[in-house]
PDB file of C-alpha atoms and ligand atoms in Angstrom:
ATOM      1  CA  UNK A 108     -15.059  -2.509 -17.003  1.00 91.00           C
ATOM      2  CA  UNK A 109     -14.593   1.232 -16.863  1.00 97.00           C
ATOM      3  CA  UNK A 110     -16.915   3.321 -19.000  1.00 97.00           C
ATOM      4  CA  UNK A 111     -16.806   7.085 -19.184  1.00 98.00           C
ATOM      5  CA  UNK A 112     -19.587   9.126 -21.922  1.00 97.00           C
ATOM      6  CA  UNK A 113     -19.040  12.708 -22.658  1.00 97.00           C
ATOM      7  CA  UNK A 114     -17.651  13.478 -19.022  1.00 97.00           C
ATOM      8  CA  UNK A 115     -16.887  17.224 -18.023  1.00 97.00           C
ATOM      9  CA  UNK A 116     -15.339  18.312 -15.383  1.00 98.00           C
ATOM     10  CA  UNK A 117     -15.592  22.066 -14.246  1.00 98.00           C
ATOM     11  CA  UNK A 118     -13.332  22.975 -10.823  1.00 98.00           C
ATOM     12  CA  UNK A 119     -15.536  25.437  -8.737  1.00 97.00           C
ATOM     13  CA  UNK A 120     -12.691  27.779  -9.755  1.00 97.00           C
ATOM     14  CA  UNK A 121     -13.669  27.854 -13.544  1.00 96.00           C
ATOM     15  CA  UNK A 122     -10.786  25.344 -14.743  1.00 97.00           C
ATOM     16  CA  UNK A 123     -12.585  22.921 -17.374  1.00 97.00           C
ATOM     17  CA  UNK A 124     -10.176  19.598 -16.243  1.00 98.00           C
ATOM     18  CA  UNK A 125     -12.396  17.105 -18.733  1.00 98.00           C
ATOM     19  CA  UNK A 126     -13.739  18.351 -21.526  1.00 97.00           C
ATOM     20  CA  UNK A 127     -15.872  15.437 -22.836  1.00 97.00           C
ATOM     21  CA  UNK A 128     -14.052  12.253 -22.526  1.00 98.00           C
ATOM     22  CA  UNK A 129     -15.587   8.829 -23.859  1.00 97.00           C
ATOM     23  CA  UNK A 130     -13.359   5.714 -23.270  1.00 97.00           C
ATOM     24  CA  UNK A 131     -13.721   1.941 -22.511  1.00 98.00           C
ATOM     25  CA  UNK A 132     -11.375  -0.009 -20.338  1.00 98.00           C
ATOM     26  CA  UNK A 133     -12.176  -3.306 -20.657  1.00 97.00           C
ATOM     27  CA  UNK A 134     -11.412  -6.404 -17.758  1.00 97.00           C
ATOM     28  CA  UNK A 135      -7.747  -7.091 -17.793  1.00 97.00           C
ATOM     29  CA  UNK A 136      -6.231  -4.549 -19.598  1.00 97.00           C
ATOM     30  CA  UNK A 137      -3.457  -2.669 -18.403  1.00 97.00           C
ATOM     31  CA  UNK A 138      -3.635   1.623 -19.637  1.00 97.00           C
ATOM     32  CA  UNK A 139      -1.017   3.941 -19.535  1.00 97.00           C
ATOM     33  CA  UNK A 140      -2.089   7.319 -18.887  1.00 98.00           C
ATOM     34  CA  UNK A 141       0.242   9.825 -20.682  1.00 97.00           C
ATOM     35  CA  UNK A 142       0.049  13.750 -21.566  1.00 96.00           C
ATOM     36  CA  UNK A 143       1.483  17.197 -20.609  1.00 96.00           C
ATOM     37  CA  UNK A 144       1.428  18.594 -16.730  1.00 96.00           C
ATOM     38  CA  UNK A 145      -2.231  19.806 -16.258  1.00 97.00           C
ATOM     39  CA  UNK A 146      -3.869  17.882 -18.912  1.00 97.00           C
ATOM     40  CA  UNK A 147      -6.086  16.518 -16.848  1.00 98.00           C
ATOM     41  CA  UNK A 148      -4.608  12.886 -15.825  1.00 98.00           C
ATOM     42  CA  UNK A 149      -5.531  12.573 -12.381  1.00 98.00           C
ATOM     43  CA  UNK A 150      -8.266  14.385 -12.754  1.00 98.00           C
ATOM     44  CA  UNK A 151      -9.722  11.460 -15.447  1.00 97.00           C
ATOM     45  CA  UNK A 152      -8.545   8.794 -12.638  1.00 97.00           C
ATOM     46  CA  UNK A 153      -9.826  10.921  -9.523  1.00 96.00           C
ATOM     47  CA  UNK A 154     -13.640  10.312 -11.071  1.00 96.00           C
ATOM     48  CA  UNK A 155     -13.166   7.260 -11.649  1.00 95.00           C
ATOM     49  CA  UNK A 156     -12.789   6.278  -7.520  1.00 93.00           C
ATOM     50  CA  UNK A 157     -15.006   9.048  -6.910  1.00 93.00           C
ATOM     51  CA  UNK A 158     -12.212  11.464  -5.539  1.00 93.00           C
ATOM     52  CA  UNK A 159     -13.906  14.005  -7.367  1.00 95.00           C
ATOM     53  CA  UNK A 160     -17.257  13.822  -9.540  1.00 94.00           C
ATOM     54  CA  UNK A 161     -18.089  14.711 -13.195  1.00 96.00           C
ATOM     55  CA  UNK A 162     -20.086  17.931 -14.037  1.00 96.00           C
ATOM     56  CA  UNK A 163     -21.771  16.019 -16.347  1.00 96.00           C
ATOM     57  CA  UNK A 164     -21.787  12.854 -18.030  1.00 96.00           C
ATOM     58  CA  UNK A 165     -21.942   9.595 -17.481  1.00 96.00           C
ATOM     59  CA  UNK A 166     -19.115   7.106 -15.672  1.00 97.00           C
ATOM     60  CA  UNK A 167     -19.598   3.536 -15.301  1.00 96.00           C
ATOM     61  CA  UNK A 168     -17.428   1.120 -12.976  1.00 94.00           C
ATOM     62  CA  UNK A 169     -18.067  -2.442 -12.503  1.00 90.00           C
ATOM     63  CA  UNK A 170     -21.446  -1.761 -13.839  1.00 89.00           C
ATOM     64  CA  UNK A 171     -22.114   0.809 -10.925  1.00 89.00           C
ATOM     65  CA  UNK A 172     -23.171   4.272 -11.981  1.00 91.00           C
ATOM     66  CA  UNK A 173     -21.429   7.103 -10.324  1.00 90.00           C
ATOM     67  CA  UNK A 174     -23.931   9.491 -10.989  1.00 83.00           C
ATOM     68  CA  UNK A 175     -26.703   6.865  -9.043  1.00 83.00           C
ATOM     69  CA  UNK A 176     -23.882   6.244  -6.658  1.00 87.00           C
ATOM     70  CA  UNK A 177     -25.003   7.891  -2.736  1.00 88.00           C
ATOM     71  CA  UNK A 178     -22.178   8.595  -1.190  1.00 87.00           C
ATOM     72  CA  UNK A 179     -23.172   6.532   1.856  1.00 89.00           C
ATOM     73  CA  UNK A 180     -22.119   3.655  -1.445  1.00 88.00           C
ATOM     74  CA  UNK A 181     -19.002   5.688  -1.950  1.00 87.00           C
ATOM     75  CA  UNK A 182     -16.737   2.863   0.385  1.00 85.00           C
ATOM     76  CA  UNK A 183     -18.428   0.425  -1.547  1.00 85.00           C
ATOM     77  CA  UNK A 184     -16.876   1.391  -4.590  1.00 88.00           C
ATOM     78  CA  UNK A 185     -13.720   2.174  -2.997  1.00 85.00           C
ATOM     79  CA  UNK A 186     -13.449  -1.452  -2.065  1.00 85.00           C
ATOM     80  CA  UNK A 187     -13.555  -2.339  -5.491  1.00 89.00           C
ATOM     81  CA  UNK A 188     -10.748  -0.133  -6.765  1.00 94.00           C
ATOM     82  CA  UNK A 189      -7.320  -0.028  -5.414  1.00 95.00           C
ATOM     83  CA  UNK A 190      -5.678   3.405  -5.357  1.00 96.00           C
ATOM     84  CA  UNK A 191      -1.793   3.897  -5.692  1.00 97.00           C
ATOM     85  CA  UNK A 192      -0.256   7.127  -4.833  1.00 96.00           C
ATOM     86  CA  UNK A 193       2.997   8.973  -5.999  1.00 95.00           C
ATOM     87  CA  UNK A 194       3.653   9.631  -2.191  1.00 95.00           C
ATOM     88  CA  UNK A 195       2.546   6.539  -0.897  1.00 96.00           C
ATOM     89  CA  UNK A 196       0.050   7.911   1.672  1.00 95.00           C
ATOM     90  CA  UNK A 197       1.037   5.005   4.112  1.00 97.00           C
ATOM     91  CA  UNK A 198      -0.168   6.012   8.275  1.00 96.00           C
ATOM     92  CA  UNK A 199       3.131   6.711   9.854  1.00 97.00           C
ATOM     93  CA  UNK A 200       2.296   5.257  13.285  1.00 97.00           C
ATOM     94  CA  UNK A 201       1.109   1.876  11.958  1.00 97.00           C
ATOM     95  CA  UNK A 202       3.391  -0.759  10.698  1.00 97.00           C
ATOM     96  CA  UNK A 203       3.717  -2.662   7.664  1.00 98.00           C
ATOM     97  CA  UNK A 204       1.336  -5.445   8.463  1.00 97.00           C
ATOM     98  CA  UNK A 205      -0.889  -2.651  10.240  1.00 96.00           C
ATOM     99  CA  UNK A 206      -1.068  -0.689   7.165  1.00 96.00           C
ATOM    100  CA  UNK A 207      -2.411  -3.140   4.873  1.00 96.00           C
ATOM    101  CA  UNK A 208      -4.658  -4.975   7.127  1.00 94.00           C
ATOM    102  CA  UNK A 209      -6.209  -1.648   8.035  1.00 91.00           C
ATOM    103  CA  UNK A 210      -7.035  -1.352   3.736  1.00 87.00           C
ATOM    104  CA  UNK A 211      -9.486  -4.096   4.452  1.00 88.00           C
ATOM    105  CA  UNK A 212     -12.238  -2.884   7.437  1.00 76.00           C
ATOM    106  CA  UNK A 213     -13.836  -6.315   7.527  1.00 72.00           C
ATOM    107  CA  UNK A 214     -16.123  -6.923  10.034  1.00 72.00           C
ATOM    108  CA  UNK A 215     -17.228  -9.935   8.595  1.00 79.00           C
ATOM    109  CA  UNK A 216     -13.948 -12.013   7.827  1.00 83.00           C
ATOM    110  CA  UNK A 217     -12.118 -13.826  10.938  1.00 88.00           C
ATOM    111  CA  UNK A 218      -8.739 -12.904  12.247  1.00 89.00           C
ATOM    112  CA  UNK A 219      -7.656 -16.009  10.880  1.00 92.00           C
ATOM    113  CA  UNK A 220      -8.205 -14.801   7.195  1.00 92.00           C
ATOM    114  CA  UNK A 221      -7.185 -11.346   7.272  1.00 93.00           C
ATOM    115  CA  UNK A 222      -3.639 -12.790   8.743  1.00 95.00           C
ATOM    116  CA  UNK A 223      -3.733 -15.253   5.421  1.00 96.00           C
ATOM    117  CA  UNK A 224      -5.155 -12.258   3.013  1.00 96.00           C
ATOM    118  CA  UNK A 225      -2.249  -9.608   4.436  1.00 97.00           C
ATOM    119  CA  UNK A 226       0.664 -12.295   4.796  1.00 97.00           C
ATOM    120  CA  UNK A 227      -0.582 -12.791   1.416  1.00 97.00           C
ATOM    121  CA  UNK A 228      -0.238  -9.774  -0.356  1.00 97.00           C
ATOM    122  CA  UNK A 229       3.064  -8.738   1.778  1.00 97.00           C
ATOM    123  CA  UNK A 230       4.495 -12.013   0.289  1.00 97.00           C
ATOM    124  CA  UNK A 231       3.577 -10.908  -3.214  1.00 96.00           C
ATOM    125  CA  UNK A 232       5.524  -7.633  -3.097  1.00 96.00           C
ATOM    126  CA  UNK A 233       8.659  -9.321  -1.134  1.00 96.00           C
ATOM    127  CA  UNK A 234       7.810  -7.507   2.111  1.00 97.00           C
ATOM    128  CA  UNK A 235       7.187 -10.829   3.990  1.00 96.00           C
ATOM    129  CA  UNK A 236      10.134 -10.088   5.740  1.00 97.00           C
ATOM    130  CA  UNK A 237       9.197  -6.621   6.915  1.00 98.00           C
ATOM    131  CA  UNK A 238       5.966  -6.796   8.146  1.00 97.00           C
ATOM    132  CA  UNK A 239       6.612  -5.588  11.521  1.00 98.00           C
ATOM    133  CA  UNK A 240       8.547  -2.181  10.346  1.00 98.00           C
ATOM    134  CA  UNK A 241       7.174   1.198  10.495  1.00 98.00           C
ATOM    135  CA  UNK A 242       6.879   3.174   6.675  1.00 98.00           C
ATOM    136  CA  UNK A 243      10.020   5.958   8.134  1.00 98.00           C
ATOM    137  CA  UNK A 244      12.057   2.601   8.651  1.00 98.00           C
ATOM    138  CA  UNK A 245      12.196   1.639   4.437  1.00 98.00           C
ATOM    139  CA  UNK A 246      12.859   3.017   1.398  1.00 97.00           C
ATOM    140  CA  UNK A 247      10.770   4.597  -0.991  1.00 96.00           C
ATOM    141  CA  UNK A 248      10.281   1.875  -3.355  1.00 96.00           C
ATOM    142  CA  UNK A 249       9.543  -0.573  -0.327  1.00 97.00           C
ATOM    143  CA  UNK A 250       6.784   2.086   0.942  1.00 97.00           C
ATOM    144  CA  UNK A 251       5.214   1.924  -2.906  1.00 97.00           C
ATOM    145  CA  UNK A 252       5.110  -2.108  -2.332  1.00 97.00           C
ATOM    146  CA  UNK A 253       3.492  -1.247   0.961  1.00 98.00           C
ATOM    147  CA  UNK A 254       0.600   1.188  -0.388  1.00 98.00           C
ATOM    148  CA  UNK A 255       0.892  -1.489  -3.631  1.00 97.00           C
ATOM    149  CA  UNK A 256      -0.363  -4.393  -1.121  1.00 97.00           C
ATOM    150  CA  UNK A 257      -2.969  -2.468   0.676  1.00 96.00           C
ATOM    151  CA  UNK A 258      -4.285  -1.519  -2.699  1.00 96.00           C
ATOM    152  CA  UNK A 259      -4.910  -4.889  -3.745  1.00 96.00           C
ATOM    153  CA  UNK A 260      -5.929  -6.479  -0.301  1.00 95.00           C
ATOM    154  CA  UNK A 261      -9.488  -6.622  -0.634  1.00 92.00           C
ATOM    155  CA  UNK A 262      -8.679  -8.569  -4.231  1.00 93.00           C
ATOM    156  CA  UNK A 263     -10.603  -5.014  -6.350  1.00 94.00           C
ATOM    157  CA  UNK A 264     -10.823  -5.965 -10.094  1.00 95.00           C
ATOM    158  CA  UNK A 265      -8.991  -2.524 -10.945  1.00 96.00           C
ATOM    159  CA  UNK A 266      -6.089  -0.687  -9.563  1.00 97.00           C
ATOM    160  CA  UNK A 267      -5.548   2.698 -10.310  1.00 97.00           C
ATOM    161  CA  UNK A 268      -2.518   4.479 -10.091  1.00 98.00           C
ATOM    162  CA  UNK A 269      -1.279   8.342 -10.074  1.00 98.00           C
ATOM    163  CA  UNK A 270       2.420   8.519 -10.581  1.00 97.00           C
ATOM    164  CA  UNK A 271       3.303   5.729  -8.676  1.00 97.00           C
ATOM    165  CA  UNK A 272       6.991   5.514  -9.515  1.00 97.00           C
ATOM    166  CA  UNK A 273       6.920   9.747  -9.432  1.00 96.00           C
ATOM    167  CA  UNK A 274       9.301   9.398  -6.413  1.00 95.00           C
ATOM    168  CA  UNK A 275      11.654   6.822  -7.018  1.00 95.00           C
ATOM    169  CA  UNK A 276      14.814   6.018  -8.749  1.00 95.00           C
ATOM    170  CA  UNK A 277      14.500   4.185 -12.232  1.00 94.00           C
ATOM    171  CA  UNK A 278      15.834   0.611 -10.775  1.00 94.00           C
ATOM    172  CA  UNK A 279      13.245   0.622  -8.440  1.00 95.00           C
ATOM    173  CA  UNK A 280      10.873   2.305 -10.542  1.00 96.00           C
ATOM    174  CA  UNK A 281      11.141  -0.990 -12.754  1.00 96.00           C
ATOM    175  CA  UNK A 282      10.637  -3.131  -9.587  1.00 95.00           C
ATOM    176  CA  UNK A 283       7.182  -1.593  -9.086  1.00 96.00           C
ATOM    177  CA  UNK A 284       6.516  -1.776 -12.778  1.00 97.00           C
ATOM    178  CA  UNK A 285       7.019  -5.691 -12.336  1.00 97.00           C
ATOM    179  CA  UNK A 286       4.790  -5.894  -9.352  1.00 97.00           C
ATOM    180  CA  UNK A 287       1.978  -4.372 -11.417  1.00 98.00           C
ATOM    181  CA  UNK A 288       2.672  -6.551 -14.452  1.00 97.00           C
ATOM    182  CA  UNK A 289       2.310  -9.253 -11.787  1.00 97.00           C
ATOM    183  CA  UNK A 290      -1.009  -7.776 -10.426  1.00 97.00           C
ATOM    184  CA  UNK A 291      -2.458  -7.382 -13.808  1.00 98.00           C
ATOM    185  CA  UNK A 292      -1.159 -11.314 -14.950  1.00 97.00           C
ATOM    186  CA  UNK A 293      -3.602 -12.182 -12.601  1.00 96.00           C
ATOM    187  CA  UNK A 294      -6.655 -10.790 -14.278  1.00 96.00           C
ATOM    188  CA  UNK A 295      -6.508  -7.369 -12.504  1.00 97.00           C
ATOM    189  CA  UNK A 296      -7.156  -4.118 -14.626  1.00 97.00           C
ATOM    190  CA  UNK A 297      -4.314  -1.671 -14.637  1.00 98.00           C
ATOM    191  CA  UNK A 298      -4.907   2.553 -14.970  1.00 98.00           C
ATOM    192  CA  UNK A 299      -1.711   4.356 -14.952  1.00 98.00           C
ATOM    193  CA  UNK A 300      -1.193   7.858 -15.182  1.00 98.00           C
ATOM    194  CA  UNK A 301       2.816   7.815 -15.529  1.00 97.00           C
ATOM    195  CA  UNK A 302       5.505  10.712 -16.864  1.00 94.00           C
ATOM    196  CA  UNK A 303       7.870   7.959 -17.294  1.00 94.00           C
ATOM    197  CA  UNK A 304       8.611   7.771 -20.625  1.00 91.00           C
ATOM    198  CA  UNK A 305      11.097   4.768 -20.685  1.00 93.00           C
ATOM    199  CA  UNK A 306       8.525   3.076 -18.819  1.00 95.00           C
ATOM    200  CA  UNK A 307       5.595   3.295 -21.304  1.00 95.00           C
ATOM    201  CA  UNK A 308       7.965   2.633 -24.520  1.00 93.00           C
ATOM    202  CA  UNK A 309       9.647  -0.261 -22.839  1.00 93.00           C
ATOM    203  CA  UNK A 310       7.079  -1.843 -21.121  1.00 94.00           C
ATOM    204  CA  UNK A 311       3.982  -1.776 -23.919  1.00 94.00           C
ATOM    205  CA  UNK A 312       0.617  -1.732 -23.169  1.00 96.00           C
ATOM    206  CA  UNK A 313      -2.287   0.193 -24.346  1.00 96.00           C
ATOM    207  CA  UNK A 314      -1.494   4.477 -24.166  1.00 96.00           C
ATOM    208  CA  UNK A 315      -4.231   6.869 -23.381  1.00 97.00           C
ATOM    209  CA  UNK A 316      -2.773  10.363 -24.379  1.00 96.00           C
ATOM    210  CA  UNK A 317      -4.937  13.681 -22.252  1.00 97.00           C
ATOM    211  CA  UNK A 318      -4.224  17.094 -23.232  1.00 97.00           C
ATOM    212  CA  UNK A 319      -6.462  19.548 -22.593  1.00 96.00           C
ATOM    213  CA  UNK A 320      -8.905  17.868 -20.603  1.00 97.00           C
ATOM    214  CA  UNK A 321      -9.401  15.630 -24.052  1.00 97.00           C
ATOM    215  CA  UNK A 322      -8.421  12.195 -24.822  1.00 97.00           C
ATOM    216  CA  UNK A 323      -6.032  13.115 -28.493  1.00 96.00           C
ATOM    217  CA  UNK A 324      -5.012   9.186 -28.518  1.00 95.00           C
ATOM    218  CA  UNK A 325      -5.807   6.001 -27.808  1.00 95.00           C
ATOM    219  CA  UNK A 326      -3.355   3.017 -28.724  1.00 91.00           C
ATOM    220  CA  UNK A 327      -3.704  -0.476 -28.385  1.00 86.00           C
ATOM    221  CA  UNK A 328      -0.104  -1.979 -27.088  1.00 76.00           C
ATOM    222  CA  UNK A 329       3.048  -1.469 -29.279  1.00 71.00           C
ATOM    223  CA  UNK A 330       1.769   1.307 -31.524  1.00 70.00           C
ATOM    224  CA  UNK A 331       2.950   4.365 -29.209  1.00 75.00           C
ATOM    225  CA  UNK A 332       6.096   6.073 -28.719  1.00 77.00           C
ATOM    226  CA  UNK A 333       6.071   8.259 -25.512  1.00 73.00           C
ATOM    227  CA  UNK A 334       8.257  11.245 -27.167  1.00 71.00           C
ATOM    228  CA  UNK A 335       8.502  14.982 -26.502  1.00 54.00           C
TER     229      UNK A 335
HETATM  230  N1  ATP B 654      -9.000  20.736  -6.964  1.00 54.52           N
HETATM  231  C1  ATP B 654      -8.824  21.523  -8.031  1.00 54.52           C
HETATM  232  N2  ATP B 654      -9.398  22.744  -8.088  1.00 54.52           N
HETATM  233  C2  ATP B 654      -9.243  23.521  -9.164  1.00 54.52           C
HETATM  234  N3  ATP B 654      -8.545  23.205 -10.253  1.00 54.52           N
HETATM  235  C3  ATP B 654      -7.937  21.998 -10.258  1.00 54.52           C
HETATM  236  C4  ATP B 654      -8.041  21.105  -9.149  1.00 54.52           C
HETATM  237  N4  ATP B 654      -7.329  19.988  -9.439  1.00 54.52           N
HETATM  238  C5  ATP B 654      -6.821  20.181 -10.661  1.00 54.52           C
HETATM  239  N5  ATP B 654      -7.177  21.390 -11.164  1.00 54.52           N
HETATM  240  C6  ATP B 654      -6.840  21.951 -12.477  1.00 54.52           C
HETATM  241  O1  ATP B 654      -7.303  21.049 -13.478  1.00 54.52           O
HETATM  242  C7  ATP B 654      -6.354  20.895 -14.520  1.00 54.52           C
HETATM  243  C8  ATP B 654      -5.975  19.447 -14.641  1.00 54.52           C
HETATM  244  O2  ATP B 654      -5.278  19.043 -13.461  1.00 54.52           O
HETATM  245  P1  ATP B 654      -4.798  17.550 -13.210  1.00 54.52           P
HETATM  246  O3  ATP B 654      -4.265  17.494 -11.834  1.00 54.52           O
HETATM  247  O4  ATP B 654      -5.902  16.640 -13.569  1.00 54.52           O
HETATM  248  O5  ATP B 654      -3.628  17.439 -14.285  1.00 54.52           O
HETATM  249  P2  ATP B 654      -2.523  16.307 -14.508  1.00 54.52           P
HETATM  250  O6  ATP B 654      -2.585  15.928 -15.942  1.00 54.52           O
HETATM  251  O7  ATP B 654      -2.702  15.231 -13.518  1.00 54.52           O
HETATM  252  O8  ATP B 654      -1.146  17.079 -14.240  1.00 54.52           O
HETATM  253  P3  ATP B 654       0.251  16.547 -13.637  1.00 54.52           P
HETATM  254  O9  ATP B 654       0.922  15.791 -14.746  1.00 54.52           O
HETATM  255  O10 ATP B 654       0.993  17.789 -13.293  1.00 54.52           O
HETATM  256  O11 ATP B 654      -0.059  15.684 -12.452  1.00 54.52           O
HETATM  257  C9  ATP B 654      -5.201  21.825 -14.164  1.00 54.52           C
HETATM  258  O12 ATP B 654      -5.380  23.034 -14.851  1.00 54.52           O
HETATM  259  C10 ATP B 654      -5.338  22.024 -12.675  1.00 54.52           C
HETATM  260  O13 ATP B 654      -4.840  23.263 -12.269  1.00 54.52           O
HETATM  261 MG1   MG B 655      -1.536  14.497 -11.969  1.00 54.52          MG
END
């Protein structure tokens, strides 16, 4: 459950990015994330993994309070939310297996399951195959699955994304869409800031509209119409 009361968000340069934003995300949903260039999308996902911190207000994951939250806690939470990037963010000298299994810093879990949890997750994007290649050796949409299966690794109960088919050509931009549908079919909660307009009014699911650094709409799945 994501939970966000009157949060503000002031840059140290003046810019007010949230301007008092309430919203609930329940378990399981899966949220677009719509609205103009500067509205304040990844800004409204950035606080929610802690990337950046309100000004003011109050933001509630998992039933952990961010404001309470010291930042020696900060990895804690960061286990607990996957984080998808429009550029992938993948470490160039690792490989594919490397990348993901390096998501999960156990200390506690045996070789034995980390092989089972990465083989896993590889397996669920279709990247069984290419565990052994380095990110400069595949394709864009096979680096997204990459980044997509070191998000989800350490099993969080939400995965956030920022633009995560920003980069990629509309086939394989409905590849990762699929992937995520998958991910959130299993009970994961889905944030997704997207510009993709076919996306949102093809594939429905709940629509958050920002503008301003304001939340202007809120609609439950099938009753939005990404258009301008
Ligand atoms: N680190 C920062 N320091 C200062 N201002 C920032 C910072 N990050 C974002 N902003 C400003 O906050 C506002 C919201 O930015 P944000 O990146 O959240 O928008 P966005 O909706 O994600 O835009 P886009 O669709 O282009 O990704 C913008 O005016 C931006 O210039
Ligand atoms: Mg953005």
């Amino acid at each position: 459950m994501i939970v966000m009361k009157n949060v503000y968000k002031k840059y140290p340069n003046g810019v007010v990015a949230a301007n008092g934003i309430n919203i609930e995300i329940d378990p399981g949903e899966f949220v677009y994330v719509v609205g103009p260039s500067g509205a304040g999308k990844s800004t409204f996902i950035k606080m929610m993994y802690r990337e950046e911190t309100s000004t003011s207000g109050e933001i509630v994951i998992n039933g952990v309070n961010l404001a309470n939250l010291r930042n020696s806690q900060v990895p804690f939470l960061r286990r607990q939310i996957g984080v998808v990037f429009q550029d992938f963010k993948l470490l160039p000298k690792l490989n594919v297996y490397e990348n993901v299994a390096f998501a999960l810093e156990v200390i506690e879990e045996s070789p034995k399951t980390i092989r089972k949890k990465v083989n896993d997750v590889l397996a669920l994007v279709g990247l069984a195959q290419k565990s052994r290649m380095f990110p400069d050796e595949l394709s864009g949409g096979e680096q997204q699955r990459v980044s997509i299966a070191r998000s989800i690794v350490n099993s969080p109960k939400v995965v956030i994304a920022d633009e995560p088919t920003g980069n990629l050509d509309p086939d394989t931009s409905w590849e990762i869409m699929r992937i995520f549908e998958q991910i959130n079919a299993r009970g994961t909660t889905i944030v997704m800031a997207t510009h993709n307009r076919e996306i949102v009014n093809t594939r429905r699911h709940r629509v958050i509209v920002v503008e301003g650094g304001l939340i202007t709409r809120d609609e439950y799945e099938g009753e939005y119409s990404y258009e301008s």
